């Protein structure tokens, strides 16, 4: 009974390499659930890519990545005063991020831990970072810490000119404050923006930190499937599920993949947004069925939920008149990889794919 990720390894490998070639000094980001692939797998892939540096989200993620990668590990989460008091031992070169002025001052004290750090500046995202107005005061303490560069975490969409301009403004203010640095670690600049920045700043080493654009560059190189555990006919108006909704009849399919796997935590993943969920709910309501389209597909169309998503399985309805899947058959599932957990990862050439037109759903039987 497994919710399975199947990776077509040669093609996935090639897609990651092709993406990496667009960013010559790329720093692969390996955090959270490892973008669905697992952090260890991404660490080993980074070794195969031959990069010198990767980034993890938190200190707790260092150990798992170190198992597959010997190079430099940058921790993206800013170091706090509290963490400075209980640093965990690490092996190899680890660079921490500092995003608060008081932490910079503390690191500059003579008996503070000897850490190599990146100074993160506030950006249009406004998640973390010291203010540009604080730089003048920080230049002196920064001169006595091991500074591996400056970081900026930028928006991924929206006003690009504004995002790029924020980088140039920051570089200007850093120089005006006489902060010495030679590397800029940036997130979410595209290949063209990086090239233009490189041309404008030939003496600066620019290190793009990329996760999604690398690991999930080509979604056709992996498949997620649930396994059908049960498929039984239900008569018209039979009440089913926790919620005892009355369906119009058809075949009730129980498939692996529930909230514990990340299923049902979103409407319909990569392909759809909130709009699709709402549309589905409205459509369902209009048909008197009430449940939204699920991320599971059968015969190239999306199946509707027959109930709220359970912890490890989903209950789906195949409308009357449609040939239902048999027990043991696999249904493709369009998950959001960054929130998904799998029972099993199979590395193989791709499963024979079912043709799927995004948006196609089996209408609720009536
Ligand atoms: C997660 C993260 C990234 C990678 O983001 P993607 O959108 O997955 O490429 C880059 N920089 C920082 C600071 C992050 O937290």
Tab-separated table of C-alpha atoms and ligand atoms in Angstrom:
chain	number	residue	atom	x	y	z
A	1	UNK	CA	0.000	0.000	0.000
A	2	UNK	CA	2.202	2.774	-1.221
A	3	UNK	CA	2.051	6.320	-2.431
A	4	UNK	CA	4.953	6.271	-4.830
A	5	UNK	CA	7.364	8.663	-6.489
A	6	UNK	CA	8.865	7.149	-9.638
A	7	UNK	CA	11.887	8.973	-11.017
A	8	UNK	CA	13.046	8.435	-14.571
A	9	UNK	CA	16.586	8.878	-13.393
A	10	UNK	CA	18.497	9.422	-16.668
A	11	UNK	CA	15.992	12.053	-17.779
A	12	UNK	CA	15.718	13.717	-14.367
A	13	UNK	CA	19.504	13.818	-14.131
A	14	UNK	CA	19.696	15.428	-17.570
A	15	UNK	CA	16.996	17.986	-16.716
A	16	UNK	CA	18.846	19.048	-13.567
A	17	UNK	CA	22.125	19.314	-15.479
A	18	UNK	CA	20.545	21.387	-18.229
A	19	UNK	CA	19.048	23.737	-15.625
A	20	UNK	CA	22.355	23.965	-13.767
A	21	UNK	CA	24.159	24.954	-16.969
A	22	UNK	CA	22.050	28.100	-17.106
A	23	UNK	CA	23.496	29.178	-13.770
A	24	UNK	CA	27.276	28.588	-13.951
A	25	UNK	CA	27.976	29.398	-10.269
A	26	UNK	CA	24.789	27.784	-8.986
A	27	UNK	CA	24.295	26.929	-5.333
A	28	UNK	CA	21.697	24.141	-5.225
A	29	UNK	CA	19.168	24.624	-2.423
A	30	UNK	CA	18.388	21.448	-0.467
A	31	UNK	CA	15.805	22.047	2.230
A	32	UNK	CA	12.592	20.834	3.791
A	33	UNK	CA	11.435	17.577	2.255
A	34	UNK	CA	14.148	17.878	-0.384
A	35	UNK	CA	11.583	19.149	-2.889
A	36	UNK	CA	9.890	15.733	-2.618
A	37	UNK	CA	13.046	13.821	-3.593
A	38	UNK	CA	14.582	13.764	-0.139
A	39	UNK	CA	17.567	15.812	0.988
A	40	UNK	CA	20.037	12.912	0.766
A	41	UNK	CA	19.213	12.266	-2.876
A	42	UNK	CA	19.653	15.963	-3.726
A	43	UNK	CA	22.950	16.020	-1.833
A	44	UNK	CA	24.242	13.093	-3.901
A	45	UNK	CA	22.994	14.742	-7.101
A	46	UNK	CA	24.843	17.949	-6.128
A	47	UNK	CA	28.014	15.895	-5.787
A	48	UNK	CA	27.441	14.460	-9.265
A	49	UNK	CA	26.870	17.999	-10.606
A	50	UNK	CA	30.291	18.938	-9.297
A	51	UNK	CA	29.204	22.105	-7.484
A	52	UNK	CA	31.424	23.370	-4.656
A	53	UNK	CA	28.598	24.712	-2.465
A	54	UNK	CA	24.996	23.871	-1.582
A	55	UNK	CA	22.515	25.619	0.708
A	56	UNK	CA	20.287	24.068	3.363
A	57	UNK	CA	17.349	25.726	5.086
A	58	UNK	CA	18.205	25.119	8.712
A	59	UNK	CA	21.032	23.937	10.923
A	60	UNK	CA	19.110	20.707	11.602
A	61	UNK	CA	19.355	19.837	7.890
A	62	UNK	CA	23.148	19.978	7.709
A	63	UNK	CA	23.830	16.402	8.844
A	64	UNK	CA	21.572	14.725	6.270
A	65	UNK	CA	23.117	16.750	3.435
A	66	UNK	CA	26.660	16.161	4.657
A	67	UNK	CA	26.109	12.415	4.119
A	68	UNK	CA	26.021	12.930	0.376
A	69	UNK	CA	28.030	16.101	-0.117
A	70	UNK	CA	31.550	17.027	1.038
A	71	UNK	CA	31.704	20.639	-0.112
A	72	UNK	CA	30.610	23.888	1.503
A	73	UNK	CA	27.161	24.038	3.095
A	74	UNK	CA	25.466	27.418	3.505
A	75	UNK	CA	22.651	27.623	6.074
A	76	UNK	CA	19.952	29.975	4.801
A	77	UNK	CA	18.091	30.528	8.080
A	78	UNK	CA	19.574	33.471	9.951
A	79	UNK	CA	21.623	32.688	13.022
A	80	UNK	CA	19.993	33.977	16.192
A	81	UNK	CA	21.594	35.187	19.420
A	82	UNK	CA	20.030	32.203	21.156
A	83	UNK	CA	21.558	29.699	18.694
A	84	UNK	CA	24.988	31.239	19.209
A	85	UNK	CA	24.864	29.944	22.761
A	86	UNK	CA	24.315	26.336	21.740
A	87	UNK	CA	25.953	25.746	18.371
A	88	UNK	CA	26.060	22.132	17.257
A	89	UNK	CA	29.322	20.706	16.005
A	90	UNK	CA	29.493	20.280	12.227
A	91	UNK	CA	31.973	18.716	9.850
A	92	UNK	CA	33.416	20.350	6.769
A	93	UNK	CA	33.000	23.962	5.744
A	94	UNK	CA	29.708	25.456	6.928
A	95	UNK	CA	28.725	29.083	6.342
A	96	UNK	CA	25.984	30.640	8.445
A	97	UNK	CA	23.712	33.541	7.534
A	98	UNK	CA	23.467	36.601	9.761
A	99	UNK	CA	20.516	38.931	9.320
A	100	UNK	CA	20.480	40.971	12.523
A	101	UNK	CA	22.777	43.771	13.579
A	102	UNK	CA	23.055	42.556	17.188
A	103	UNK	CA	24.285	39.146	16.005
A	104	UNK	CA	26.970	40.850	13.900
A	105	UNK	CA	28.124	42.830	16.950
A	106	UNK	CA	28.167	39.675	19.040
A	107	UNK	CA	30.266	37.772	16.443
A	108	UNK	CA	32.781	40.600	16.426
A	109	UNK	CA	33.447	40.195	20.147
A	110	UNK	CA	36.824	38.620	20.901
A	111	UNK	CA	35.566	35.424	22.554
A	112	UNK	CA	32.645	34.713	20.212
A	113	UNK	CA	32.458	31.528	18.112
A	114	UNK	CA	34.691	31.710	15.037
A	115	UNK	CA	32.053	31.316	12.328
A	116	UNK	CA	32.185	32.076	8.649
A	117	UNK	CA	29.083	34.107	7.802
A	118	UNK	CA	27.118	35.716	5.009
A	119	UNK	CA	25.412	39.020	5.798
A	120	UNK	CA	21.822	39.027	4.590
A	121	UNK	CA	20.341	42.374	3.622
A	122	UNK	CA	16.711	43.356	3.708
A	123	UNK	CA	15.153	43.006	0.257
A	124	UNK	CA	11.740	43.666	-1.314
A	125	UNK	CA	10.650	40.290	0.183
A	126	UNK	CA	11.281	41.709	3.685
A	127	UNK	CA	11.659	38.259	5.248
A	128	UNK	CA	14.973	38.766	6.998
A	129	UNK	CA	17.919	41.075	6.694
A	130	UNK	CA	19.697	44.081	8.110
A	131	UNK	CA	18.560	47.470	6.864
A	132	UNK	CA	20.759	49.438	4.497
A	133	UNK	CA	20.719	52.233	7.081
A	134	UNK	CA	22.470	49.905	9.548
A	135	UNK	CA	25.448	49.227	7.252
A	136	UNK	CA	27.493	52.233	8.324
A	137	UNK	CA	27.402	51.064	11.921
A	138	UNK	CA	28.173	47.445	10.924
A	139	UNK	CA	31.237	48.044	8.742
A	140	UNK	CA	33.627	48.079	11.716
A	141	UNK	CA	32.350	44.901	13.453
A	142	UNK	CA	32.112	43.156	10.062
A	143	UNK	CA	35.814	43.776	9.489
A	144	UNK	CA	36.554	41.410	12.366
A	145	UNK	CA	34.273	38.538	11.310
A	146	UNK	CA	34.955	36.035	8.543
A	147	UNK	CA	32.583	37.459	5.913
A	148	UNK	CA	31.836	35.107	2.989
A	149	UNK	CA	29.731	37.659	1.206
A	150	UNK	CA	26.380	39.404	1.114
A	151	UNK	CA	22.992	37.743	0.530
A	152	UNK	CA	19.713	38.966	-0.884
A	153	UNK	CA	16.531	36.909	-1.112
A	154	UNK	CA	14.449	38.474	-3.869
A	155	UNK	CA	10.833	38.071	-5.020
A	156	UNK	CA	10.374	35.389	-7.665
A	157	UNK	CA	7.694	37.201	-9.660
A	158	UNK	CA	6.237	40.674	-9.895
A	159	UNK	CA	8.106	43.857	-10.646
A	160	UNK	CA	11.483	42.589	-11.888
A	161	UNK	CA	12.946	46.028	-12.421
A	162	UNK	CA	12.251	46.828	-8.772
A	163	UNK	CA	13.909	43.575	-7.611
A	164	UNK	CA	17.022	44.175	-9.729
A	165	UNK	CA	17.208	47.811	-8.681
A	166	UNK	CA	17.141	46.765	-5.011
A	167	UNK	CA	20.356	44.797	-5.673
A	168	UNK	CA	22.129	47.757	-7.255
A	169	UNK	CA	20.980	50.054	-4.453
A	170	UNK	CA	22.297	47.584	-1.874
A	171	UNK	CA	25.680	47.294	-3.628
A	172	UNK	CA	25.954	51.080	-3.716
A	173	UNK	CA	25.118	51.381	-0.003
A	174	UNK	CA	27.534	48.582	0.946
A	175	UNK	CA	30.381	50.385	-0.794
A	176	UNK	CA	29.394	53.715	0.651
A	177	UNK	CA	29.521	52.130	4.128
A	178	UNK	CA	32.906	50.593	3.225
A	179	UNK	CA	31.849	47.015	3.832
A	180	UNK	CA	34.370	44.722	2.153
A	181	UNK	CA	32.922	41.811	0.176
A	182	UNK	CA	33.520	40.047	-3.116
A	183	UNK	CA	30.574	37.641	-3.338
A	184	UNK	CA	26.842	38.232	-3.664
A	185	UNK	CA	24.519	35.301	-2.904
A	186	UNK	CA	21.153	35.902	-4.572
A	187	UNK	CA	17.873	34.060	-4.874
A	188	UNK	CA	15.294	34.323	-7.629
A	189	UNK	CA	17.151	36.253	-10.304
A	190	UNK	CA	16.596	34.621	-13.687
A	191	UNK	CA	19.395	33.730	-16.093
A	192	UNK	CA	19.138	37.009	-17.985
A	193	UNK	CA	19.054	39.130	-14.828
A	194	UNK	CA	22.104	37.270	-13.525
A	195	UNK	CA	23.972	37.823	-16.774
A	196	UNK	CA	23.191	41.533	-16.739
A	197	UNK	CA	24.247	41.813	-13.109
A	198	UNK	CA	27.508	40.022	-13.949
A	199	UNK	CA	28.143	42.456	-16.809
A	200	UNK	CA	27.450	45.482	-14.618
A	201	UNK	CA	29.571	44.122	-11.754
A	202	UNK	CA	32.503	42.292	-13.363
A	203	UNK	CA	34.535	42.082	-10.138
A	204	UNK	CA	31.705	40.637	-8.100
A	205	UNK	CA	31.192	36.857	-7.806
A	206	UNK	CA	27.447	36.224	-8.061
A	207	UNK	CA	26.157	32.938	-6.605
A	208	UNK	CA	22.525	32.163	-7.455
A	209	UNK	CA	20.742	29.930	-4.937
A	210	UNK	CA	18.270	27.751	-6.831
A	211	UNK	CA	15.912	24.994	-5.714
A	212	UNK	CA	12.688	24.741	-7.695
A	213	UNK	CA	14.314	25.771	-10.971
A	214	UNK	CA	16.822	22.966	-10.631
A	215	UNK	CA	15.124	19.957	-9.036
A	216	UNK	CA	11.698	20.550	-10.555
A	217	UNK	CA	12.901	21.911	-13.897
A	218	UNK	CA	11.094	19.204	-15.881
A	219	UNK	CA	8.109	17.606	-14.206
A	220	UNK	CA	7.762	15.026	-16.950
A	221	UNK	CA	10.862	13.272	-15.577
A	222	UNK	CA	9.047	11.901	-12.537
A	223	UNK	CA	5.583	10.565	-11.711
A	224	UNK	CA	3.599	10.285	-8.527
A	225	UNK	CA	1.079	7.490	-8.220
A	226	UNK	CA	-1.403	6.174	-5.696
A	227	UNK	CA	-2.387	2.518	-5.691
A	228	UNK	CA	-6.035	1.495	-5.875
A	229	UNK	CA	-6.895	-0.464	-2.729
A	230	UNK	CA	-10.599	-0.907	-3.362
A	231	UNK	CA	-13.035	-0.190	-6.142
A	232	UNK	CA	-16.670	-0.947	-5.506
A	233	UNK	CA	-19.906	0.102	-7.121
A	234	UNK	CA	-22.093	2.391	-5.058
A	235	UNK	CA	-25.778	2.801	-5.748
A	236	UNK	CA	-27.356	6.159	-6.462
A	237	UNK	CA	-27.955	8.187	-3.247
A	238	UNK	CA	-25.773	5.902	-1.110
A	239	UNK	CA	-24.140	7.864	1.741
A	240	UNK	CA	-20.355	7.418	1.900
A	241	UNK	CA	-17.323	8.605	3.819
A	242	UNK	CA	-16.802	10.361	7.117
A	243	UNK	CA	-19.163	13.053	5.983
A	244	UNK	CA	-21.857	10.658	4.769
A	245	UNK	CA	-22.427	12.592	1.589
A	246	UNK	CA	-24.884	11.078	-0.817
A	247	UNK	CA	-23.336	10.429	-4.210
A	248	UNK	CA	-24.985	9.991	-7.550
A	249	UNK	CA	-23.559	6.541	-7.844
A	250	UNK	CA	-20.657	5.155	-9.803
A	251	UNK	CA	-17.573	3.368	-8.538
A	252	UNK	CA	-16.094	4.344	-5.210
A	253	UNK	CA	-12.318	4.090	-5.426
A	254	UNK	CA	-10.039	4.062	-2.397
A	255	UNK	CA	-6.494	5.006	-3.369
A	256	UNK	CA	-3.280	5.443	-1.375
A	257	UNK	CA	-2.318	9.041	-0.803
A	258	UNK	CA	-3.760	11.097	2.051
A	259	UNK	CA	-3.069	14.163	4.116
A	260	UNK	CA	-0.006	12.486	5.653
A	261	UNK	CA	1.462	12.389	2.134
A	262	UNK	CA	0.485	15.990	1.446
A	263	UNK	CA	-2.575	15.090	-0.629
A	264	UNK	CA	-5.541	17.373	-0.091
A	265	UNK	CA	-3.445	20.113	1.441
A	266	UNK	CA	-3.841	21.899	-1.842
A	267	UNK	CA	-6.410	21.889	-4.595
A	268	UNK	CA	-4.702	20.579	-7.626
A	269	UNK	CA	-0.982	21.266	-7.370
A	270	UNK	CA	1.314	22.718	-9.915
A	271	UNK	CA	-1.204	22.781	-12.666
A	272	UNK	CA	-3.947	24.651	-10.911
A	273	UNK	CA	-4.396	27.327	-8.330
A	274	UNK	CA	-7.002	28.443	-5.873
A	275	UNK	CA	-9.238	29.451	-8.753
A	276	UNK	CA	-9.421	25.834	-9.926
A	277	UNK	CA	-10.312	24.654	-6.436
A	278	UNK	CA	-13.106	27.189	-6.178
A	279	UNK	CA	-14.300	26.407	-9.668
A	280	UNK	CA	-14.320	22.713	-8.804
A	281	UNK	CA	-16.226	23.323	-5.609
A	282	UNK	CA	-18.785	25.432	-7.424
A	283	UNK	CA	-19.132	22.864	-10.188
A	284	UNK	CA	-19.530	20.113	-7.634
A	285	UNK	CA	-22.120	22.074	-5.735
A	286	UNK	CA	-23.996	22.794	-8.928
A	287	UNK	CA	-24.158	19.079	-9.639
A	288	UNK	CA	-25.284	18.322	-6.122
A	289	UNK	CA	-22.103	16.392	-5.391
A	290	UNK	CA	-20.212	18.952	-3.402
A	291	UNK	CA	-16.647	17.651	-3.621
A	292	UNK	CA	-13.753	19.192	-5.434
A	293	UNK	CA	-11.592	17.676	-8.155
A	294	UNK	CA	-8.836	15.554	-6.671
A	295	UNK	CA	-5.220	15.522	-7.882
A	296	UNK	CA	-5.707	11.889	-8.979
A	297	UNK	CA	-6.199	11.053	-12.629
A	298	UNK	CA	-7.696	8.098	-14.333
A	299	UNK	CA	-7.902	7.542	-18.092
A	300	UNK	CA	-6.510	11.027	-18.643
A	301	UNK	CA	-9.102	12.865	-16.563
A	302	UNK	CA	-9.191	14.155	-13.048
A	303	UNK	CA	-11.352	12.276	-10.556
A	304	UNK	CA	-13.449	14.009	-7.907
A	305	UNK	CA	-13.167	13.340	-4.218
A	306	UNK	CA	-15.992	11.323	-2.684
A	307	UNK	CA	-15.050	12.442	0.831
A	308	UNK	CA	-12.646	14.671	2.719
A	309	UNK	CA	-9.116	13.335	2.329
A	310	UNK	CA	-8.217	10.721	4.944
A	311	UNK	CA	-4.811	10.525	6.561
A	312	UNK	CA	-3.309	7.893	4.257
A	313	UNK	CA	-5.924	7.306	1.580
A	314	UNK	CA	-8.338	9.266	-0.574
A	315	UNK	CA	-11.866	8.220	-1.527
A	316	UNK	CA	-12.697	9.078	-5.119
A	317	UNK	CA	-15.726	8.609	-7.305
A	318	UNK	CA	-15.582	7.290	-10.857
A	319	UNK	CA	-18.835	8.294	-12.508
A	320	UNK	CA	-21.233	5.626	-13.724
A	321	UNK	CA	-20.536	4.795	-17.337
A	322	UNK	CA	-16.765	5.193	-16.996
A	323	UNK	CA	-14.679	2.026	-16.803
A	324	UNK	CA	-13.215	2.082	-13.298
A	325	UNK	CA	-9.646	1.114	-12.373
A	326	UNK	CA	-9.069	-2.307	-10.815
A	327	UNK	CA	-7.581	-2.973	-7.405
A	328	UNK	CA	-3.793	-2.690	-7.662
A	329	UNK	CA	-3.848	-0.241	-10.556
A	330	UNK	CA	-2.008	3.037	-10.156
A	331	UNK	CA	-3.506	6.466	-10.530
A	332	UNK	CA	-1.293	9.375	-11.438
A	333	UNK	CA	-1.413	12.138	-8.858
A	334	UNK	CA	-0.454	15.776	-9.453
A	335	UNK	CA	1.110	16.727	-6.165
A	336	UNK	CA	2.913	19.802	-5.011
A	337	UNK	CA	6.378	18.323	-4.518
A	338	UNK	CA	7.499	20.644	-1.730
A	339	UNK	CA	4.774	19.349	0.602
A	340	UNK	CA	4.689	15.704	-0.455
A	341	UNK	CA	5.969	12.650	1.345
A	342	UNK	CA	6.202	9.282	-0.323
A	343	UNK	CA	6.101	5.753	1.055
A	344	UNK	CA	8.412	4.631	-1.684
A	345	UNK	CA	10.746	6.140	-4.273
A	346	UNK	CA	11.291	4.004	-7.363
A	347	UNK	CA	14.132	4.923	-9.670
A	348	UNK	CA	13.444	3.704	-13.159
A	349	UNK	CA	12.569	4.753	-16.648
A	350	UNK	CA	9.190	6.474	-16.711
A	351	UNK	CA	5.953	4.590	-16.341
A	352	UNK	CA	3.951	4.517	-19.520
A	353	UNK	CA	2.281	7.919	-19.155
A	354	UNK	CA	-1.405	8.475	-19.493
A	355	UNK	CA	-2.385	11.328	-21.732
A	356	UNK	CA	-3.799	14.120	-19.632
A	357	UNK	CA	-5.263	17.401	-20.687
A	358	UNK	CA	-4.917	19.797	-17.759
A	359	UNK	CA	-8.355	20.803	-16.613
A	360	UNK	CA	-10.099	17.696	-17.915
A	361	UNK	CA	-12.284	16.162	-15.207
A	362	UNK	CA	-14.893	13.483	-15.196
A	363	UNK	CA	-18.133	15.322	-14.664
A	364	UNK	CA	-20.069	14.254	-11.603
A	365	UNK	CA	-22.465	11.527	-12.672
A	366	UNK	CA	-26.059	12.570	-12.507
B	1	LIG	C1	14.097	28.332	-0.479
B	1	LIG	C2	15.077	29.382	-0.771
B	1	LIG	C3	15.666	29.438	-2.049
B	1	LIG	C4	15.287	28.510	-3.156
B	1	LIG	O1	14.026	28.871	-3.620
B	1	LIG	P1	13.404	28.189	-4.921
B	1	LIG	O2	12.233	29.050	-5.231
B	1	LIG	O3	13.014	26.806	-4.551
B	1	LIG	O4	14.444	28.224	-5.975
B	1	LIG	C5	16.616	30.409	-2.275
B	1	LIG	N1	16.984	31.270	-1.313
B	1	LIG	C6	16.438	31.226	-0.075
B	1	LIG	C7	16.909	32.215	0.951
B	1	LIG	C8	15.469	30.302	0.240
B	1	LIG	O5	14.932	30.271	1.459
